[in-house]
Amino acid sequence: MQLTLWTYEGPPHIGAMRIATSMRDLHYVLHAPQGDTYADLLFTMIERQDRRPPVTYTTFQARDLGGSTAELVKAAVAEAFERFRPAALLVGDSCTAELIQDQSGALAAGMQLPIPVVALELPAYSKKENWGAAETFYHLVRALLADQVPAPGSKRPPRDPARRPRANLLGPTVLGFRCRDDVTEIRRLLDALGIDVNVVAPLGASVDDLRRLPDADFNIDLYPEVSRTLTGWLNRSFGMPATRTIPMGVGATRDFIAEVAALAGVDPSPLLGGETPGAAGRSSSASRQPWYARSVDSTYLTGKRVFIFADATHAIAAARIAAEEMGFTVVGLGCYARDFARDVREAAARYGVEALISDDYLEVEKAIAAAAPELVLGTQMERHIAKRLGIACAVISSPIHVQDVPARYSPVYGFEGANVLFDSWVHPLVMGLEEHLLQMFRDDFEFNDAAPASHLPAVAAQTMAVAELGMSDADDGPAWTADGERELKKIPFFVRGKARRNTESYARSRGLSTITVETLYDAKAHFAR
Ligand code: SF4
């Protein structure tokens, strides 16, 4: 075990809490020491839930360890059932409780409650939060559907053509990234294709909703970190296919529409028209992103160096958008979950970079510093890292902070999601550019408060005078003055070499013997024309 200040993921029981808290009538009894209730804050403070998570803690203390902590488990299960009257109960151990081996799940199962009791075995020392969420979701559904699984080898009957196709949206949870709004966006797409949503789960679902999952024709694997284990089982057991495309970005949304339409047997043209799937062309008018990214105002985006580190789903999708739709250069790609390392490695190979698979934020910080990107797309950990390094950053994935749960509608999936991503990735760069210009020109006469608007004639005359001043003491070879050098050092390191070369060639072309601060700015103005 490694002690650390920050982690990308909590222990697996936090994943189980995410499933319980996402649903409406599920309760979780967690065998855990005093102090573990800290986890409630993740949901009430970060996710801004207006109620405590549906979790009862056994809250054993050091003095309880001498007696029977098993009795505490039974008492907590009985109390939770009486008080909350859930439709199903999850029971499991936190990391510390795992060590005392009370078998809390088995104890609860033996209590003969009149509701399904799902015993969770989540190895806290080898697995993490997302895995815990995926396992919990899978075991819960499996327990609820146990009596509906068809005999092995039986064929799923074809859909009655008189009925509209139906899909389940699987994987959205609390503490996921923008799940609430992504679901709305995907619902809109499905509606436009004539596909009904059967169940959304776990977010907002009831236990009875989970029993209805097999009524859908196929599953949409929206957040594979949480839903892929379940959709795999539903495919094997009920013959329900699942989507593979994550609809993030214009190209991927169009691919997703094509994939969903094929699974549902419907015509994709209401959303795709006659266009080629995957093409983020200008005519993909459902989103402003393709045109904005190509507009003259965005030309400074071309070739921007971007480092991406997130959960696998968002990291892989973001890399495609960055490279294919924004015109950025991907200089780093990685994820913190080893379970999805293979997918990320495959994606990284497409961009000619080596995937970084690590849950050590210090290692990630080193890799970012070495790659010297102009933009970091990451989690809230990378937001801190980028801030320390003075690099622009946008958050694209959990783990998140409170500001990543916005009050406004803010999906990242679908066509509207592409608009949101354009704004949130590009604005930090615009701000970075503005900040840089303001810094460089802070002493310029046009940038002090007393300066009149630059289009007025008086200013034009002043500009001429300054330009002439800069050229007045011409000599043979250009040498940097101390002030000039100092100013040059304020330019970000990745463009400093170019600024030095341009200024020297400008000075030489004008026969200047020294390069002052003014020469530097004159050169900049000259090359900017
Ligand atoms: S049981 Fe695990 S999560 Fe809870 S306080 Fe101990 S180490 Fe932390």
Coordinates of C-alpha atoms and ligand atoms in Angstrom, one line a residue:
M1 CA 0.0 0.0 0.0
Q2 CA 1.2 3.5 -0.8
L3 CA 0.3 6.6 1.3
T4 CA -0.7 9.5 -0.9
L5 CA -2.2 13.0 -0.5
W6 CA -4.5 12.7 -3.5
T7 CA -6.0 9.8 -5.4
Y8 CA -7.8 9.5 -8.7
E9 CA -10.1 6.9 -7.3
G10 CA -11.4 5.9 -3.9
P11 CA -11.6 2.3 -2.7
P12 CA -14.2 0.1 -4.3
H13 CA -16.8 0.7 -1.7
I14 CA -17.0 4.3 -2.9
G15 CA -18.0 2.9 -6.3
A16 CA -20.7 0.9 -4.6
M17 CA -21.9 4.1 -2.8
R18 CA -22.1 5.8 -6.2
I19 CA -24.5 3.0 -7.4
A20 CA -26.6 3.2 -4.3
T21 CA -26.7 7.0 -4.3
S22 CA -27.6 7.1 -8.0
M23 CA -30.7 4.9 -7.5
R24 CA -34.0 5.7 -5.8
D25 CA -34.9 2.8 -3.5
L26 CA -31.6 1.0 -2.9
H27 CA -29.8 1.0 0.4
Y28 CA -26.2 0.1 1.3
V29 CA -25.1 -1.2 4.7
L30 CA -21.3 -0.6 4.9
H31 CA -19.3 -2.3 7.5
A32 CA -16.8 0.5 8.2
P33 CA -14.9 2.1 11.1
Q34 CA -15.8 5.3 12.8
G35 CA -14.8 8.1 10.5
D36 CA -15.8 6.5 7.2
T37 CA -18.9 8.7 7.0
Y38 CA -16.5 11.3 5.5
A39 CA -17.6 9.7 2.2
D40 CA -21.0 11.4 2.5
L41 CA -19.3 14.7 1.7
L42 CA -18.3 13.5 -1.8
F43 CA -22.0 13.4 -2.6
T44 CA -23.3 16.4 -0.6
M45 CA -20.5 18.8 -1.2
I46 CA -19.0 17.9 -4.6
E47 CA -22.2 16.6 -6.3
R48 CA -24.4 19.0 -4.3
Q49 CA -26.9 16.3 -3.5
D50 CA -29.7 17.7 -1.3
R51 CA -29.8 14.5 0.8
R52 CA -27.3 12.1 2.5
P53 CA -26.4 9.0 0.5
P54 CA -28.6 6.0 1.3
V55 CA -25.8 4.4 3.4
T56 CA -25.9 3.0 6.9
Y57 CA -22.4 2.6 8.4
T58 CA -21.8 0.0 11.2
T59 CA -19.2 2.5 12.5
F60 CA -17.2 0.2 14.7
Q61 CA -14.6 1.6 17.0
A62 CA -11.3 0.3 18.4
R63 CA -13.0 -0.9 21.6
D64 CA -15.5 -3.0 19.5
L65 CA -12.8 -5.1 18.0
G66 CA -12.4 -7.0 21.3
G67 CA -16.1 -8.2 21.0
S68 CA -18.3 -9.3 18.2
T69 CA -18.4 -6.8 15.4
A70 CA -20.6 -9.3 13.6
E71 CA -23.5 -8.3 15.9
L72 CA -23.0 -4.7 14.8
V73 CA -23.5 -5.7 11.2
K74 CA -26.7 -7.5 12.0
A75 CA -28.0 -4.6 14.1
A76 CA -27.2 -2.1 11.3
V77 CA -28.9 -4.3 8.6
A78 CA -32.0 -4.7 10.7
E79 CA -32.1 -1.0 11.5
A80 CA -31.6 0.1 7.9
F81 CA -34.4 -2.2 6.7
E82 CA -36.8 -0.9 9.3
R83 CA -36.0 2.7 8.9
F84 CA -35.6 3.1 5.1
R85 CA -37.7 0.2 3.8
P86 CA -35.6 -0.1 0.6
A87 CA -36.6 -2.3 -2.3
A88 CA -33.2 -4.0 -2.2
L89 CA -30.1 -3.9 0.0
L90 CA -26.4 -4.0 -0.7
V91 CA -24.1 -5.1 2.1
G92 CA -20.3 -5.0 2.1
D93 CA -17.1 -4.1 3.8
S94 CA -14.9 -1.1 3.6
C95 CA -11.1 -1.5 3.5
T96 CA -10.6 -1.8 7.3
A97 CA -13.6 -4.0 7.8
E98 CA -12.3 -6.4 5.1
L99 CA -9.4 -7.1 7.5
I100 CA -11.6 -8.3 10.3
Q101 CA -13.3 -10.8 8.1
D102 CA -16.9 -10.6 9.5
Q103 CA -18.4 -11.7 6.1
S104 CA -21.0 -9.0 6.5
G105 CA -22.7 -9.9 3.2
A106 CA -23.2 -13.5 4.3
L107 CA -24.4 -12.4 7.7
A108 CA -27.1 -10.1 6.1
A109 CA -28.1 -12.8 3.6
G110 CA -28.8 -15.1 6.5
M111 CA -31.2 -12.7 8.1
Q112 CA -34.1 -13.7 5.7
L113 CA -35.2 -10.2 4.9
P114 CA -38.2 -10.0 2.5
I115 CA -36.1 -8.1 -0.1
P116 CA -33.2 -9.0 -2.3
V117 CA -29.9 -8.7 -0.3
V118 CA -26.8 -8.5 -2.5
A119 CA -23.5 -9.3 -0.7
L120 CA -20.6 -7.3 -2.2
E121 CA -17.1 -8.7 -2.2
L122 CA -15.0 -5.8 -3.3
P123 CA -11.2 -6.4 -2.6
A124 CA -10.2 -3.0 -1.3
Y125 CA -6.5 -3.5 -1.6
S126 CA -6.3 -4.5 -5.2
K127 CA -9.3 -2.8 -6.8
K128 CA -10.6 0.8 -7.0
E129 CA -13.7 2.9 -7.2
N130 CA -14.8 2.5 -10.8
W131 CA -14.2 -1.2 -10.7
G132 CA -16.3 -1.3 -7.4
A133 CA -19.1 0.6 -9.2
A134 CA -19.1 -1.8 -12.2
E135 CA -19.1 -4.9 -10.0
T136 CA -21.9 -3.5 -7.8
F137 CA -24.0 -2.6 -10.8
Y138 CA -23.4 -6.0 -12.4
H139 CA -24.1 -8.1 -9.2
L140 CA -27.2 -6.1 -8.3
V141 CA -28.7 -6.6 -11.8
R142 CA -27.7 -10.2 -11.9
A143 CA -29.3 -10.9 -8.6
L144 CA -32.5 -9.1 -9.7
L145 CA -32.7 -10.9 -13.0
A146 CA -31.7 -14.4 -11.8
D147 CA -35.1 -15.9 -12.5
Q148 CA -35.4 -14.3 -15.9
V149 CA -32.2 -15.5 -17.6
P150 CA -33.2 -17.7 -20.6
A151 CA -32.0 -21.2 -20.9
P152 CA -28.5 -21.4 -22.5
G153 CA -28.6 -21.5 -26.3
S154 CA -32.1 -20.0 -26.5
K155 CA -32.6 -17.3 -29.2
R156 CA -33.9 -13.9 -28.5
P157 CA -37.1 -13.4 -30.4
P158 CA -37.0 -10.6 -33.1
R159 CA -38.7 -7.3 -32.3
D160 CA -42.3 -7.0 -33.2
P161 CA -42.1 -4.5 -36.2
A162 CA -45.3 -2.7 -34.9
R163 CA -43.3 -1.7 -31.7
R164 CA -40.7 1.1 -31.8
P165 CA -37.2 -0.1 -30.9
R166 CA -36.1 0.4 -27.3
A167 CA -32.7 1.0 -25.7
N168 CA -31.3 1.1 -22.2
L169 CA -28.9 3.9 -21.3
L170 CA -26.4 2.3 -18.9
G171 CA -23.6 3.7 -16.8
P172 CA -24.5 7.2 -15.7
T173 CA -23.9 7.7 -12.0
V174 CA -23.5 10.5 -9.5
L175 CA -19.9 11.7 -9.3
G176 CA -19.5 10.8 -13.0
F177 CA -18.7 13.5 -15.5
R178 CA -21.7 15.5 -16.7
C179 CA -23.9 12.3 -16.7
R180 CA -27.1 14.2 -15.9
D181 CA -26.9 16.3 -19.1
D182 CA -25.3 13.6 -21.3
V183 CA -28.4 11.5 -20.7
T184 CA -30.7 14.3 -21.8
E185 CA -28.6 14.8 -24.9
I186 CA -28.6 11.1 -25.8
R187 CA -32.4 10.9 -25.2
R188 CA -32.8 13.7 -27.8
L189 CA -30.8 11.8 -30.4
L190 CA -32.7 8.6 -29.8
D191 CA -36.0 10.4 -30.0
A192 CA -35.1 11.9 -33.3
L193 CA -34.3 8.4 -34.6
G194 CA -37.7 7.0 -33.3
I195 CA -36.1 4.9 -30.6
D196 CA -37.6 4.7 -27.1
V197 CA -35.6 4.8 -23.9
N198 CA -36.5 1.7 -21.8
V199 CA -34.5 2.3 -18.7
V200 CA -31.7 4.7 -17.7
A201 CA -29.6 3.2 -14.9
P202 CA -28.3 3.5 -12.4
L203 CA -28.9 7.2 -12.4
G204 CA -32.5 7.8 -11.3
A205 CA -33.5 4.1 -11.6
S206 CA -35.6 2.1 -9.2
V207 CA -34.9 -1.5 -8.4
D208 CA -38.0 -2.4 -10.4
D209 CA -36.6 -0.5 -13.4
L210 CA -33.6 -2.9 -13.3
R211 CA -35.9 -5.9 -13.5
R212 CA -37.2 -4.4 -16.8
L213 CA -33.7 -4.1 -18.5
P214 CA -34.3 -7.2 -20.7
D215 CA -37.4 -5.5 -22.3
A216 CA -35.0 -3.3 -24.4
D217 CA -33.7 -4.5 -27.7
F218 CA -30.1 -3.3 -27.0
N219 CA -28.0 -1.5 -24.5
I220 CA -26.1 1.8 -24.8
D221 CA -22.8 1.5 -23.0
L222 CA -22.5 5.2 -22.1
Y223 CA -19.8 5.0 -19.4
P224 CA -17.9 1.7 -19.9
E225 CA -16.0 2.1 -16.7
V226 CA -19.3 1.5 -14.9
S227 CA -21.4 -0.4 -17.4
R228 CA -19.2 -2.6 -19.6
T229 CA -19.2 -5.6 -17.1
L230 CA -23.0 -5.5 -17.0
T231 CA -23.6 -5.0 -20.8
G232 CA -21.2 -7.9 -21.4
W233 CA -23.3 -10.2 -19.2
L234 CA -26.6 -8.9 -20.7
N235 CA -25.2 -9.8 -24.1
R236 CA -24.1 -13.3 -23.1
S237 CA -27.2 -14.1 -21.0
F238 CA -30.0 -12.3 -22.8
G239 CA -28.5 -11.8 -26.3
M240 CA -28.7 -8.0 -26.0
P241 CA -26.1 -6.3 -28.1
A242 CA -24.4 -3.1 -26.8
T243 CA -22.9 0.0 -28.5
R244 CA -19.2 0.5 -28.5
T245 CA -19.0 4.2 -29.7
I246 CA -18.8 7.0 -27.1
P247 CA -20.7 9.9 -28.6
M248 CA -18.3 12.6 -27.6
G249 CA -17.3 15.0 -30.4
V250 CA -19.1 15.6 -33.7
G251 CA -17.4 12.7 -35.6
A252 CA -18.0 10.2 -32.8
T253 CA -21.6 11.4 -32.3
R254 CA -22.2 10.7 -36.0
D255 CA -20.6 7.3 -35.7
F256 CA -22.7 6.6 -32.6
I257 CA -25.9 7.5 -34.5
A258 CA -25.0 5.2 -37.3
E259 CA -24.2 2.4 -34.8
V260 CA -27.4 2.9 -32.9
A261 CA -29.5 3.1 -36.1
A262 CA -28.0 -0.2 -37.3
L263 CA -28.7 -1.9 -33.9
A264 CA -32.3 -0.6 -33.9
G265 CA -32.9 -1.2 -37.6
V266 CA -33.9 2.4 -38.2
D267 CA -33.0 5.0 -40.8
P268 CA -30.2 7.3 -39.5
S269 CA -30.9 10.0 -42.1
P270 CA -33.0 12.2 -39.8
L271 CA -29.8 13.0 -38.0
L272 CA -27.1 12.1 -40.5
G273 CA -28.7 13.3 -43.7
G274 CA -26.6 12.1 -46.6
E275 CA -23.3 12.7 -44.8
T276 CA -20.6 10.2 -44.2
P277 CA -20.5 8.9 -40.6
G278 CA -17.5 10.1 -38.7
A279 CA -16.9 13.2 -40.9
A280 CA -16.8 16.3 -38.8
G281 CA -17.5 18.4 -41.8
R282 CA -18.8 22.0 -41.9
S283 CA -22.2 20.7 -42.9
S284 CA -22.6 18.9 -39.6
S285 CA -24.8 21.8 -38.7
A286 CA -26.2 20.2 -35.6
S287 CA -23.2 21.5 -33.8
R288 CA -21.3 24.8 -34.1
Q289 CA -18.1 23.2 -33.1
P290 CA -16.8 22.1 -36.6
W291 CA -17.2 25.6 -38.1
Y292 CA -16.0 27.4 -35.0
A293 CA -12.9 25.3 -34.9
R294 CA -12.2 26.2 -38.5
S295 CA -13.2 29.8 -38.4
V296 CA -10.5 32.4 -38.8
D297 CA -10.6 33.3 -35.1
S298 CA -9.5 29.7 -34.3
T299 CA -6.5 29.5 -36.6
Y300 CA -4.3 30.0 -33.5
L301 CA -5.5 26.6 -32.3
T302 CA -3.8 24.7 -35.2
G303 CA -1.1 22.5 -33.9
K304 CA -1.6 23.5 -30.2
R305 CA 0.2 20.9 -28.1
V306 CA -2.4 19.1 -25.8
F307 CA -1.8 16.6 -23.0
I308 CA -4.7 14.4 -22.1
F309 CA -5.0 12.4 -18.9
A310 CA -8.4 11.2 -17.6
D311 CA -10.5 8.1 -17.3
A312 CA -10.2 5.9 -20.4
T313 CA -13.6 6.8 -21.9
H314 CA -13.1 10.5 -21.8
A315 CA -9.4 10.5 -22.6
I316 CA -9.7 8.4 -25.7
A317 CA -12.7 10.4 -27.0
A318 CA -11.0 13.7 -26.2
A319 CA -7.9 12.7 -28.1
R320 CA -10.0 12.1 -31.2
I321 CA -11.7 15.5 -30.9
A322 CA -8.4 17.3 -30.3
A323 CA -6.7 15.7 -33.3
E324 CA -9.5 15.5 -35.8
E325 CA -11.8 18.3 -34.9
M326 CA -9.8 21.0 -33.2
G327 CA -6.5 20.7 -35.1
F328 CA -4.4 20.2 -31.9
T329 CA -1.3 18.0 -31.7
V330 CA -1.7 15.3 -29.0
V331 CA 1.6 15.2 -27.1
G332 CA 0.5 13.0 -24.3
L333 CA -2.4 10.6 -23.6
G334 CA -3.0 8.5 -20.5
C335 CA -5.5 7.2 -17.9
Y336 CA -5.4 6.3 -14.3
A337 CA -7.3 3.0 -14.6
R338 CA -5.2 -0.1 -15.4
D339 CA -8.4 -2.0 -16.2
F340 CA -8.7 0.1 -19.4
A341 CA -5.0 0.4 -20.2
R342 CA -5.2 -1.6 -23.4
D343 CA -7.8 0.7 -24.9
V344 CA -5.7 3.7 -24.1
R345 CA -2.5 2.2 -25.4
E346 CA -4.3 1.5 -28.7
A347 CA -5.5 5.1 -28.9
A348 CA -2.1 6.5 -28.0
A349 CA -0.5 4.5 -30.8
R350 CA -2.8 6.3 -33.3
Y351 CA -1.3 9.7 -32.2
G352 CA 2.3 8.5 -32.1
V353 CA 2.7 8.9 -28.3
E354 CA 3.3 6.4 -25.6
A355 CA 0.3 5.9 -23.3
L356 CA 0.8 6.9 -19.6
I357 CA -1.0 4.5 -17.4
S358 CA -0.5 5.6 -13.8
D359 CA -2.5 6.5 -10.7
D360 CA 0.4 8.5 -9.3
Y361 CA -0.3 12.2 -9.8
L362 CA 3.4 13.1 -9.3
E363 CA 4.3 10.9 -12.2
V364 CA 1.6 12.5 -14.3
E365 CA 2.9 16.0 -13.3
K366 CA 6.4 15.0 -14.4
A367 CA 5.1 13.8 -17.8
I368 CA 3.1 17.0 -18.3
A369 CA 6.1 19.2 -17.5
A370 CA 8.3 17.2 -19.9
A371 CA 5.8 17.3 -22.8
A372 CA 5.5 21.2 -22.3
P373 CA 1.9 21.3 -23.7
E374 CA -0.1 24.5 -24.2
L375 CA -3.3 22.9 -23.0
V376 CA -4.0 20.1 -20.5
L377 CA -7.3 18.1 -20.6
G378 CA -7.7 16.1 -17.5
T379 CA -9.3 15.6 -14.2
Q380 CA -9.4 18.0 -11.2
M381 CA -5.9 16.6 -10.4
E382 CA -4.5 17.8 -13.7
R383 CA -6.3 21.1 -13.1
H384 CA -4.1 21.5 -10.0
I385 CA -1.0 20.3 -11.9
A386 CA -1.6 22.7 -14.8
K387 CA -2.2 25.6 -12.4
R388 CA 1.2 24.9 -10.8
L389 CA 2.9 24.8 -14.2
G390 CA 1.1 27.8 -15.5
I391 CA -0.6 25.9 -18.4
A392 CA -4.2 26.3 -19.6
C393 CA -6.5 23.4 -18.6
A394 CA -10.0 22.1 -19.0
V395 CA -11.5 19.3 -17.0
I396 CA -13.0 16.4 -19.0
S397 CA -13.5 13.6 -16.6
S398 CA -13.9 12.4 -13.0
P399 CA -12.5 12.9 -10.4
I400 CA -14.2 16.2 -10.3
H401 CA -14.6 19.2 -8.1
V402 CA -17.7 21.1 -7.2
Q403 CA -17.2 23.5 -10.2
D404 CA -17.5 20.6 -12.5
V405 CA -21.1 20.0 -11.5
P406 CA -22.5 23.2 -13.1
A407 CA -26.1 24.4 -12.5
R408 CA -26.5 25.2 -16.3
Y409 CA -27.1 22.5 -19.0
S410 CA -23.6 21.4 -19.8
P411 CA -23.4 18.0 -21.6
V412 CA -20.2 16.7 -23.2
Y413 CA -21.9 14.0 -25.3
G414 CA -23.8 14.6 -28.5
F415 CA -23.9 17.6 -30.7
E416 CA -24.6 20.1 -27.9
G417 CA -21.8 18.4 -26.0
A418 CA -19.4 19.2 -28.9
N419 CA -20.3 22.9 -28.5
V420 CA -19.7 22.7 -24.8
L421 CA -16.3 21.1 -25.3
F422 CA -15.3 23.7 -27.9
D423 CA -16.1 26.5 -25.4
S424 CA -14.4 24.9 -22.4
W425 CA -11.2 23.9 -24.2
V426 CA -10.7 27.0 -26.3
H427 CA -11.5 29.7 -23.7
P428 CA -8.6 28.8 -21.4
L429 CA -6.4 29.2 -24.5
V430 CA -7.9 32.5 -25.5
M431 CA -7.4 33.7 -22.0
G432 CA -3.9 32.4 -22.0
L433 CA -3.2 34.3 -25.2
E434 CA -4.8 37.5 -23.9
E435 CA -2.9 37.2 -20.6
H436 CA 0.4 36.8 -22.5
L437 CA -0.3 39.8 -24.7
L438 CA -1.2 41.9 -21.8
Q439 CA 1.9 40.8 -20.0
M440 CA 4.1 41.6 -23.0
F441 CA 2.5 45.0 -23.7
R442 CA 1.8 46.1 -20.2
D443 CA 4.2 49.1 -20.6
D444 CA 3.0 49.9 -24.1
F445 CA 1.4 53.3 -24.4
E446 CA -1.8 51.7 -25.8
F447 CA -2.2 49.4 -22.8
N448 CA -2.3 52.0 -20.0
D449 CA -5.6 53.4 -18.8
A450 CA -5.0 56.9 -20.1
A451 CA -4.6 55.7 -23.7
P452 CA -7.3 56.7 -26.1
A453 CA -8.8 54.1 -28.5
S454 CA -6.1 53.0 -30.9
H455 CA -8.2 53.8 -34.1
L456 CA -8.1 57.6 -33.3
P457 CA -5.7 59.8 -35.3
A458 CA -3.8 61.1 -32.3
V459 CA -2.7 57.5 -31.5
A460 CA -1.6 56.8 -35.1
A461 CA 0.8 59.8 -34.9
Q462 CA 2.1 58.6 -31.5
T463 CA 2.6 55.1 -33.0
M464 CA 4.7 56.5 -35.8
A465 CA 6.8 58.4 -33.3
V466 CA 7.5 55.3 -31.3
A467 CA 8.3 53.3 -34.4
E468 CA 10.8 55.9 -35.4
L469 CA 12.4 56.0 -31.9
G470 CA 13.0 52.3 -32.1
M471 CA 15.0 52.6 -35.3
S472 CA 16.9 55.7 -34.4
D473 CA 20.2 54.3 -32.9
A474 CA 21.1 51.9 -35.7
D475 CA 24.5 50.3 -35.5
D476 CA 26.3 47.3 -37.0
G477 CA 25.7 44.1 -34.9
P478 CA 22.6 43.6 -32.6
A479 CA 23.4 42.9 -28.9
W480 CA 20.7 42.5 -26.3
T481 CA 20.5 45.1 -23.6
A482 CA 19.9 43.9 -20.0
D483 CA 16.3 45.2 -20.2
G484 CA 15.7 43.5 -23.5
E485 CA 17.0 40.2 -22.2
R486 CA 14.8 40.5 -19.1
E487 CA 11.7 41.1 -21.2
L488 CA 12.6 38.2 -23.5
K489 CA 12.6 35.9 -20.5
K490 CA 9.0 36.8 -19.8
I491 CA 8.0 35.1 -23.0
P492 CA 6.9 31.5 -22.4
F493 CA 9.8 29.2 -22.9
F494 CA 8.3 27.3 -25.8
V495 CA 8.1 30.3 -28.1
R496 CA 11.1 32.2 -26.6
G497 CA 13.7 30.8 -29.1
K498 CA 11.6 31.9 -32.0
A499 CA 11.0 35.4 -30.5
R500 CA 14.8 35.8 -30.0
R501 CA 15.6 34.8 -33.6
N502 CA 12.9 36.9 -35.1
T503 CA 13.9 40.0 -33.1
E504 CA 17.6 39.6 -34.0
S505 CA 16.8 39.2 -37.7
Y506 CA 14.5 42.2 -37.5
A507 CA 17.3 44.3 -35.8
R508 CA 19.8 43.2 -38.4
S509 CA 17.5 44.1 -41.2
R510 CA 17.2 47.6 -39.8
G511 CA 20.9 47.9 -38.9
L512 CA 20.2 48.2 -35.1
S513 CA 23.3 47.7 -32.9
T514 CA 21.4 46.9 -29.7
I515 CA 18.1 45.2 -29.0
T516 CA 16.1 47.0 -26.4
V517 CA 12.6 46.3 -25.0
E518 CA 11.2 48.5 -27.7
T519 CA 13.0 46.6 -30.4
L520 CA 11.5 43.4 -29.1
Y521 CA 8.0 44.9 -29.3
D522 CA 8.7 46.5 -32.7
A523 CA 9.8 43.1 -34.0
K524 CA 6.8 41.5 -32.6
A525 CA 4.5 44.0 -34.3
H526 CA 6.4 43.6 -37.5
F527 CA 6.0 39.8 -37.6
A528 CA 2.4 40.0 -36.5
R529 CA 1.4 42.0 -39.6
Ligands
SF4_1 S1 -11.8 1.9 5.8 FE1 -10.8 2.5 3.9 S2 -11.9 4.3 3.2 FE2 -12.5 4.0 5.3 S3 -11.2 5.3 6.5 FE3 -10.2 3.3 6.4 S4 -8.8 3.4 4.7 FE4 -10.3 5.1 4.5

